[in-house]
Coordinates of C-alpha atoms and ligand atoms in Angstrom, one line a residue:
M24 CA -27.0 24.3 -14.0
V25 CA -23.5 23.5 -15.3
F26 CA -21.9 20.4 -13.7
V27 CA -18.6 22.1 -13.5
K28 CA -17.5 23.5 -9.8
S29 CA -16.5 27.0 -9.3
H30 CA -14.2 26.1 -6.6
D31 CA -13.9 23.1 -4.6
I32 CA -14.8 23.6 -0.8
A33 CA -10.8 23.8 0.5
E34 CA -10.7 27.2 -1.9
L35 CA -13.2 29.1 -0.8
T36 CA -12.4 31.6 1.8
T37 CA -13.5 34.9 3.6
E38 CA -11.9 37.2 0.9
L39 CA -15.1 35.4 -1.6
I40 CA -17.5 37.2 0.5
G41 CA -19.8 39.0 -1.3
K42 CA -18.8 36.9 -5.0
Q43 CA -21.4 33.9 -6.3
V44 CA -19.1 30.1 -6.3
I45 CA -20.3 27.2 -8.2
L46 CA -19.8 23.4 -5.9
G47 CA -20.3 20.5 -5.9
G48 CA -20.3 18.1 -3.3
W49 CA -22.2 15.4 -1.2
I50 CA -25.2 16.4 1.9
E51 CA -23.7 14.9 4.4
D52 CA -26.4 16.3 7.4
L53 CA -29.6 18.7 6.4
R54 CA -31.2 20.7 8.9
K55 CA -35.3 21.9 8.4
L56 CA -35.6 24.7 11.5
G57 CA -38.9 26.0 9.5
K58 CA -38.3 28.9 7.0
M59 CA -35.2 27.8 5.6
T60 CA -32.9 25.5 5.5
F61 CA -29.1 24.2 6.9
I62 CA -26.8 22.0 4.7
T63 CA -23.3 20.8 5.5
L64 CA -22.2 20.2 2.2
R65 CA -18.4 18.3 1.6
D66 CA -16.7 17.4 -1.4
V67 CA -13.5 15.8 -1.2
S68 CA -11.6 19.0 0.4
G69 CA -13.0 19.7 3.1
I70 CA -17.4 21.2 4.3
A71 CA -19.6 24.3 3.9
Q72 CA -22.6 25.3 5.5
I73 CA -25.4 26.1 3.0
I74 CA -28.1 28.2 4.2
V75 CA -31.1 28.4 2.6
K76 CA -34.1 30.4 2.3
G77 CA -37.3 32.2 0.2
E78 CA -38.3 30.6 -2.3
L79 CA -35.7 28.1 -3.0
N80 CA -36.7 26.9 0.7
D81 CA -40.5 26.3 0.0
N82 CA -39.2 24.4 -3.1
L83 CA -36.9 21.9 -2.2
G84 CA -39.2 19.3 -1.3
E85 CA -37.2 16.1 0.1
I86 CA -33.2 15.4 -0.5
N87 CA -31.8 12.3 1.5
R88 CA -28.5 12.6 3.0
Q89 CA -25.7 11.7 0.8
S90 CA -27.3 12.8 -2.2
A91 CA -25.3 14.8 -5.3
V92 CA -25.7 18.5 -5.8
I93 CA -24.6 21.1 -7.1
V94 CA -24.9 24.3 -5.6
K95 CA -24.9 28.5 -7.0
G96 CA -24.9 30.1 -4.3
V97 CA -23.0 33.3 -2.6
V98 CA -20.7 33.3 -0.2
Q99 CA -21.6 35.3 3.2
E100 CA -20.5 36.1 7.0
T101 CA -21.8 33.3 9.2
K102 CA -22.9 33.4 12.8
A103 CA -22.4 29.6 13.0
R104 CA -19.7 28.5 15.5
D105 CA -17.7 26.1 13.0
F106 CA -17.3 27.6 9.6
T107 CA -16.2 31.2 9.1
F108 CA -18.3 32.1 5.7
E109 CA -21.6 30.3 4.5
I110 CA -22.6 29.9 1.8
K111 CA -26.5 31.3 0.7
A112 CA -28.1 29.3 -2.0
E113 CA -29.4 31.2 -5.3
E114 CA -29.8 27.3 -6.7
I115 CA -29.5 23.6 -5.8
E116 CA -29.7 20.9 -8.5
I117 CA -29.7 17.1 -7.4
V118 CA -27.8 15.3 -9.6
G119 CA -27.5 11.8 -8.1
K120 CA -30.4 10.6 -5.5
A121 CA -28.9 8.2 -3.1
I122 CA -31.6 6.1 -1.3
H123 CA -32.8 6.3 1.8
P124 CA -31.8 4.7 4.1
L125 CA -28.0 3.8 2.7
P126 CA -26.8 0.3 3.5
I127 CA -24.1 1.6 5.9
D128 CA -23.4 5.4 7.4
P129 CA -21.2 7.0 5.8
I130 CA -20.3 9.4 8.5
G131 CA -19.4 6.5 10.6
R132 CA -22.1 7.2 13.9
L133 CA -23.7 3.9 13.2
E134 CA -20.9 1.3 12.7
S135 CA -20.8 -1.2 10.3
N136 CA -17.7 -4.1 10.2
I137 CA -15.5 -4.8 7.9
D138 CA -16.4 -7.0 6.1
T139 CA -20.2 -5.0 5.7
R140 CA -17.8 -1.6 4.6
L141 CA -16.5 -3.6 1.7
N142 CA -18.9 -4.4 0.2
H143 CA -20.2 -1.2 -0.1
R144 CA -16.9 0.2 -0.8
A145 CA -17.0 3.5 -2.9
L146 CA -20.1 4.5 0.2
D147 CA -17.3 4.0 2.4
M148 CA -14.6 6.5 1.0
R149 CA -17.6 8.7 2.3
N150 CA -16.4 8.1 5.3
Q151 CA -13.5 10.7 6.4
R152 CA -11.2 8.1 7.9
T153 CA -11.9 5.4 5.0
A154 CA -10.9 8.4 2.8
S155 CA -8.4 9.7 4.6
I156 CA -6.6 5.7 4.6
F157 CA -6.4 6.2 0.9
K158 CA -5.0 10.2 0.5
L159 CA -2.9 9.0 3.3
R160 CA -2.0 5.4 0.2
H161 CA -1.8 8.0 -2.1
Y162 CA 0.8 10.7 -0.5
V163 CA 2.9 6.9 0.6
L164 CA 3.6 5.7 -3.1
Q165 CA 4.6 10.0 -4.0
S166 CA 7.1 9.5 -1.8
L167 CA 8.9 6.7 -3.2
R168 CA 8.1 7.8 -6.6
K169 CA 9.6 10.5 -5.1
T170 CA 12.6 8.9 -3.7
L171 CA 12.8 6.4 -5.9
T172 CA 14.4 8.9 -8.5
E173 CA 16.0 10.8 -6.7
K174 CA 18.3 7.2 -6.0
K175 CA 18.6 7.4 -10.4
F176 CA 15.6 4.8 -10.2
L177 CA 13.8 4.3 -13.5
E178 CA 10.2 2.7 -12.9
I179 CA 8.9 0.2 -15.0
T180 CA 6.4 -3.0 -15.8
T181 CA 6.7 -6.0 -15.8
P182 CA 3.9 -8.7 -17.7
K183 CA 1.5 -9.9 -15.4
I184 CA 0.3 -13.2 -16.7
I185 CA 3.6 -14.9 -17.6
G186 CA 4.1 -18.7 -19.2
S187 CA 6.5 -20.1 -16.7
A188 CA 6.7 -19.5 -12.4
S189 CA 9.0 -16.1 -10.8
E190 CA 8.9 -17.3 -7.8
G191 CA 8.8 -21.1 -8.2
G192 CA 6.4 -24.0 -8.4
A193 CA 4.1 -22.6 -5.0
N194 CA 1.6 -20.7 -4.9
L195 CA 0.8 -20.4 -8.2
F196 CA -3.0 -18.5 -9.9
S197 CA -3.0 -20.9 -13.5
L198 CA -5.7 -19.1 -16.2
D199 CA -6.1 -20.8 -20.2
Y200 CA -4.3 -18.9 -22.5
F201 CA -5.8 -19.6 -26.0
G202 CA -5.5 -23.1 -25.0
K203 CA -1.8 -23.2 -23.0
T204 CA -1.6 -23.1 -19.5
A205 CA -0.4 -19.5 -18.8
Y206 CA 0.1 -17.8 -14.7
L207 CA -0.6 -14.9 -12.6
A208 CA 3.0 -12.9 -12.1
Q209 CA 3.5 -13.4 -8.1
S210 CA 6.6 -10.9 -8.7
P211 CA 8.6 -9.4 -10.9
Q212 CA 12.0 -10.9 -9.9
L213 CA 13.2 -12.2 -13.4
Y214 CA 12.1 -8.8 -15.3
K215 CA 13.9 -7.0 -13.0
E216 CA 17.4 -8.4 -12.5
Q217 CA 17.5 -9.1 -16.7
M218 CA 16.3 -4.7 -17.1
T219 CA 19.6 -4.6 -14.9
I220 CA 21.6 -5.4 -17.9
G221 CA 20.7 -1.6 -19.4
L222 CA 18.6 0.4 -17.2
E223 CA 21.0 -0.2 -14.1
R224 CA 18.5 0.7 -11.6
V225 CA 14.8 0.1 -12.0
F226 CA 11.7 0.4 -9.7
E227 CA 8.1 -1.0 -10.5
I228 CA 4.9 -1.6 -8.4
S229 CA 2.1 -3.2 -9.4
N230 CA -0.2 -5.5 -8.2
F231 CA 1.3 -9.2 -8.2
Y232 CA -0.2 -12.6 -7.2
R233 CA -0.2 -15.5 -5.1
A234 CA -2.8 -18.8 -4.4
E235 CA -2.1 -17.3 -1.0
N236 CA -4.6 -19.9 0.6
S237 CA -4.6 -18.1 4.0
H238 CA -7.1 -15.8 6.5
T239 CA -4.9 -13.7 8.1
G240 CA -4.7 -9.9 8.7
R241 CA -2.1 -9.7 6.9
H242 CA -2.0 -12.3 3.2
L243 CA -3.7 -11.5 -0.1
T244 CA -4.8 -13.4 -3.0
E245 CA -3.4 -9.9 -4.9
F246 CA -1.2 -7.6 -3.4
T247 CA 1.0 -4.7 -4.4
S248 CA 4.3 -5.4 -4.4
I249 CA 7.5 -1.7 -4.3
D250 CA 10.1 -3.9 -6.1
I251 CA 13.7 -2.1 -7.0
E252 CA 16.8 -4.2 -7.9
A253 CA 19.7 -2.4 -8.7
A254 CA 23.3 -3.4 -10.8
F255 CA 27.0 -2.9 -9.3
M256 CA 25.0 -2.8 -5.4
D257 CA 25.3 -5.2 -2.6
Y258 CA 23.0 -6.9 -0.5
N259 CA 23.8 -3.9 2.6
D260 CA 23.8 -1.1 0.1
V261 CA 20.0 -2.2 -1.3
M262 CA 19.5 -1.5 2.8
D263 CA 20.4 1.0 2.8
V264 CA 17.8 2.0 -0.2
L265 CA 14.8 0.5 1.3
E266 CA 15.6 2.1 5.1
S267 CA 15.9 5.7 3.8
L268 CA 12.5 4.7 1.6
V269 CA 11.0 3.7 4.7
I270 CA 12.0 7.2 6.0
E271 CA 11.7 8.9 4.2
V272 CA 7.7 7.7 3.6
Y273 CA 7.1 8.0 7.4
K274 CA 9.2 11.5 7.4
F275 CA 6.8 12.8 3.9
T276 CA 2.8 11.7 5.4
S277 CA 3.4 13.0 9.6
E278 CA 4.4 16.6 7.5
N279 CA 2.2 16.2 4.9
C280 CA -1.0 14.3 6.0
K281 CA -2.1 16.1 9.6
K282 CA -5.7 16.3 8.8
E283 CA -6.0 12.6 7.4
Q284 CA -4.3 11.5 11.3
E285 CA -6.1 14.0 12.4
E286 CA -9.0 11.4 10.3
I287 CA -7.4 8.5 11.6
G288 CA -6.9 8.8 14.8
H289 CA -3.2 8.0 14.9
T290 CA 0.0 10.2 15.3
I291 CA 2.5 9.1 12.7
E292 CA 5.8 8.8 14.2
V293 CA 8.6 9.0 12.1
P294 CA 11.4 6.1 13.7
S295 CA 14.4 6.6 14.4
S296 CA 17.2 5.3 12.3
P297 CA 19.4 3.2 11.8
F298 CA 17.4 0.0 11.7
E299 CA 18.9 -2.8 13.8
R300 CA 20.2 -5.1 11.8
I301 CA 20.5 -8.5 13.0
T302 CA 21.4 -12.0 12.5
Y303 CA 19.5 -15.5 11.3
S304 CA 21.7 -17.3 13.8
Q305 CA 21.3 -14.3 16.4
C306 CA 17.6 -15.0 16.0
I307 CA 18.6 -18.5 16.1
D308 CA 19.9 -18.0 19.4
E309 CA 17.3 -16.1 21.0
L310 CA 14.9 -18.4 20.5
K311 CA 16.5 -21.2 22.0
K312 CA 17.1 -18.8 24.9
E313 CA 13.2 -18.1 25.1
G314 CA 13.6 -22.2 25.7
E315 CA 11.9 -22.7 22.0
K316 CA 13.3 -25.4 20.4
V317 CA 14.5 -24.6 17.0
E318 CA 18.1 -25.3 15.0
F319 CA 19.9 -23.6 12.8
G320 CA 18.2 -23.9 9.0
D321 CA 14.5 -24.1 10.2
D322 CA 12.1 -21.8 9.0
L323 CA 11.6 -19.4 11.2
L324 CA 7.1 -19.6 12.2
D325 CA 5.4 -16.8 13.1
S326 CA 5.6 -17.3 16.8
H327 CA 9.0 -17.6 16.6
L328 CA 8.3 -14.3 14.5
R329 CA 6.2 -13.0 17.6
I330 CA 8.9 -13.8 20.0
I331 CA 11.7 -11.6 18.2
G332 CA 9.7 -8.8 17.9
K333 CA 8.8 -8.5 21.5
N334 CA 13.1 -8.4 21.8
H335 CA 12.8 -6.2 19.2
P336 CA 10.2 -3.9 18.0
G337 CA 9.9 -1.6 15.3
F338 CA 11.7 -1.6 12.6
Y339 CA 14.6 -4.2 12.2
F340 CA 16.8 -5.9 9.3
L341 CA 17.1 -9.8 9.6
M342 CA 20.1 -10.9 7.6
D343 CA 21.9 -13.7 6.0
W344 CA 19.5 -16.6 6.1
P345 CA 20.8 -19.8 5.3
M346 CA 21.1 -20.8 1.7
K347 CA 17.9 -23.2 1.7
L348 CA 15.9 -21.5 3.3
K349 CA 16.4 -18.6 -0.3
P350 CA 14.6 -18.6 -2.9
F351 CA 16.8 -20.3 -6.5
Y352 CA 18.1 -16.8 -7.0
I353 CA 20.2 -15.5 -4.1
R354 CA 23.3 -15.9 -4.1
E355 CA 25.0 -17.3 -1.2
K356 CA 28.3 -15.2 1.5
D357 CA 32.0 -16.1 -0.1
E358 CA 33.0 -16.9 3.4
D359 CA 30.7 -19.5 4.1
P360 CA 28.3 -20.6 1.5
T361 CA 25.9 -22.3 3.8
L362 CA 24.5 -18.7 4.0
S363 CA 23.2 -16.3 1.7
R364 CA 23.5 -12.7 1.5
S365 CA 19.2 -11.7 1.8
F366 CA 17.2 -10.2 4.3
D367 CA 13.5 -9.1 5.7
L368 CA 12.8 -6.1 7.0
Q369 CA 10.8 -7.1 9.6
Y370 CA 8.3 -4.7 12.1
G371 CA 7.9 -6.6 15.2
F372 CA 6.7 -10.1 13.7
L373 CA 5.6 -8.4 10.5
E374 CA 8.0 -9.6 7.5
L375 CA 7.8 -6.3 5.5
S376 CA 10.0 -6.4 3.1
S377 CA 13.1 -9.5 1.7
G378 CA 15.7 -9.0 -0.6
G379 CA 19.2 -10.0 -1.3
T380 CA 22.6 -10.3 -3.2
R381 CA 21.4 -11.9 -6.2
L382 CA 23.1 -14.7 -8.6
H383 CA 24.1 -13.6 -11.3
D384 CA 26.5 -16.3 -12.8
G385 CA 24.3 -18.2 -15.3
E386 CA 25.7 -21.5 -14.4
K387 CA 25.2 -20.9 -10.8
L388 CA 21.9 -20.3 -11.2
K389 CA 21.3 -23.1 -13.5
T390 CA 22.7 -25.8 -11.2
R391 CA 20.3 -23.5 -7.9
L392 CA 17.7 -24.3 -9.9
K393 CA 17.8 -28.4 -9.8
E394 CA 18.7 -28.1 -7.2
Q395 CA 15.6 -27.1 -5.9
D396 CA 13.5 -28.7 -8.2
L397 CA 12.8 -26.1 -10.6
D398 CA 13.0 -27.4 -14.9
P399 CA 16.0 -25.2 -16.1
A400 CA 14.4 -25.4 -19.2
Q401 CA 11.3 -23.5 -17.6
F402 CA 13.9 -20.4 -17.7
V403 CA 15.4 -20.6 -20.5
D404 CA 14.5 -16.6 -21.3
H405 CA 15.8 -16.2 -18.7
L406 CA 19.2 -18.5 -18.2
K407 CA 19.8 -16.1 -21.8
T408 CA 20.4 -13.0 -20.4
F409 CA 22.8 -14.1 -18.0
E410 CA 24.8 -14.5 -21.4
W411 CA 25.1 -11.2 -22.0
G412 CA 26.5 -9.1 -19.6
M413 CA 24.8 -9.5 -16.5
P414 CA 26.1 -7.3 -14.2
P415 CA 26.0 -8.0 -10.2
H416 CA 23.3 -7.0 -8.7
S417 CA 20.6 -6.7 -5.8
G418 CA 17.3 -6.1 -4.9
W419 CA 14.3 -6.6 -2.6
G420 CA 10.6 -6.5 -2.7
M421 CA 8.4 -5.6 0.0
G422 CA 4.1 -5.1 0.6
L423 CA 2.9 -2.0 -0.3
D424 CA -0.5 -3.4 1.9
R425 CA 1.3 -4.3 4.8
L426 CA 3.3 -0.4 5.1
M427 CA 0.4 0.8 4.6
T428 CA -1.1 -0.9 8.3
T429 CA 2.3 0.2 10.0
L430 CA 1.8 3.8 9.1
I431 CA -1.3 4.1 10.5
G432 CA -1.4 1.4 12.7
V433 CA -4.0 -1.0 12.2
D434 CA -3.8 -5.2 11.6
N435 CA -5.6 -6.2 8.4
V436 CA -4.5 -4.9 5.6
R437 CA -7.9 -5.1 4.3
E438 CA -8.2 -1.6 6.1
V439 CA -5.9 0.2 3.0
V440 CA -6.9 -2.0 -0.5
L441 CA -9.4 -0.9 -2.0
Y442 CA -11.6 -4.4 -3.5
P443 CA -8.9 -6.7 -1.5
R444 CA -8.7 -10.3 -2.9
D445 CA -8.5 -13.1 -0.6
P446 CA -9.2 -16.9 -1.1
D447 CA -13.1 -15.9 0.1
R448 CA -13.5 -12.6 -1.4
L449 CA -13.3 -12.0 -5.3
S450 CA -16.1 -9.3 -5.0
P451 CA -16.8 -5.9 -5.2
Ligands
LIG12 P1 8.5 -12.1 -1.0 O1 8.1 -13.2 -1.9 O2 9.3 -11.9 0.8 O3 9.5 -11.6 -2.2 O4 7.7 -10.7 -1.2 C1 7.4 -9.6 -0.7 C2 7.2 -9.3 0.5 O5 6.1 -8.9 -0.6 C3 4.9 -8.9 0.2 N1 3.8 -9.8 0.0 C4 2.6 -10.4 0.2 N2 1.5 -9.2 1.0 C5 0.9 -9.0 1.1 N3 -0.3 -10.8 0.9 C6 0.7 -11.6 0.3 N4 0.4 -13.1 0.0 C7 1.9 -11.3 -0.3 N5 3.0 -12.2 -0.3 C8 3.9 -11.6 -0.3 C9 5.1 -9.3 2.2 C10 6.7 -9.8 1.4 O6 7.7 -9.1 2.4 N6 10.9 -11.3 -4.8 C11 11.4 -11.3 -3.4 C12 12.1 -10.1 -2.9 C13 12.6 -9.8 -3.5 O7 14.3 -10.5 -3.2 O8 12.9 -8.4 -4.5 C14 9.9 -12.0 -3.4 O9 9.1 -11.9 -4.0 O10 5.2 -7.8 1.6

């Protein structure tokens, strides 16, 4: 039999009754009833009932559930309650046999823990809850690209193998590069800033790497980041871009992914806007009121953010952080140089994004590098671009995996990443 399907299951309608179709998919269920066999066939788009009778049924033999099959048959009316038509099989070919028993139950009747599912991720994708998460992830990416393109951002791809750190020395993976030391990029920070001198507004959606020995539901060693950088914008402008992007993602998936929301058992609620914008100083005051021993200049610990998150559920911006807590490329506020033009986008206690206005004066950048014990000599290629007409610019980076957890209401980023990488997991 040919391998080419005539239709996806979702394309079948009662108008095709009497017509021959060729379907391809996996046997989700199989019931032998005397002279007949009922097969539930699933493909990526849906499920159909196949009925097998007569000689074909007599010669059917053993077929394990979850085997891949091609079915040629005729669409006909049905008495089944769950279907509006069925397919009377004329030919069935098992094109990919599945073993029995399988290591996990893809229908999800027998629940497996996340580690077991991740060990068999490809098979887990036949679980409709898991498949729906990754369909949603696709639509999130589609929405992000659409909105950013409408806002005149151009998609770029920067190198992931680099010669010096983009975010300072911490958490760097190093590798041998033909006898030299190379690193895996922690972010596209320096390259995206450089691109503003010609392309003005750029974005990148790529994987980046952090040698973070963290065992939490929100840290991975390889994560997907959505990054933007825009010339002639201040941090308030790129916060507006971020806010409208998040709102659009929620709107787009809430409207276009009804089936996926049903499968996951979670309704996507579009957040109200504008998002609250609170300052770091306000947070310190709030924490002090709650009896926390914290002073201006201290970094906010997870325990602090949990308190702030309780006071401000949902999305909010936490802005104007002290300069000393921010990376070398962040610019100070004119009216108070101890404060930075920076922000984090929070979802409760969870940090989704950070960004800010950048220093665009090369000399100041050099001074800041030294202040942070970084060697300007390591950044010569970057620093020289600041002599070529560097415009004022701002941007942010947002963890796609973390954004996905807020969208579908799960706690662990591993649920929304195909093959997560963390200190304990390097395969499959
Ligand atoms: P930052 O280091 O805050 O900023 O990272 C931006 C966002 O990326 C996500 N993220 C992670 N997600 C999962 N696992 C990790 N280990 C991990 N590390 C970071 C988070 C975080 O908010 N260059 C700046 C951004 C900018 O200023 O443009 C940067 O990388 O959601």
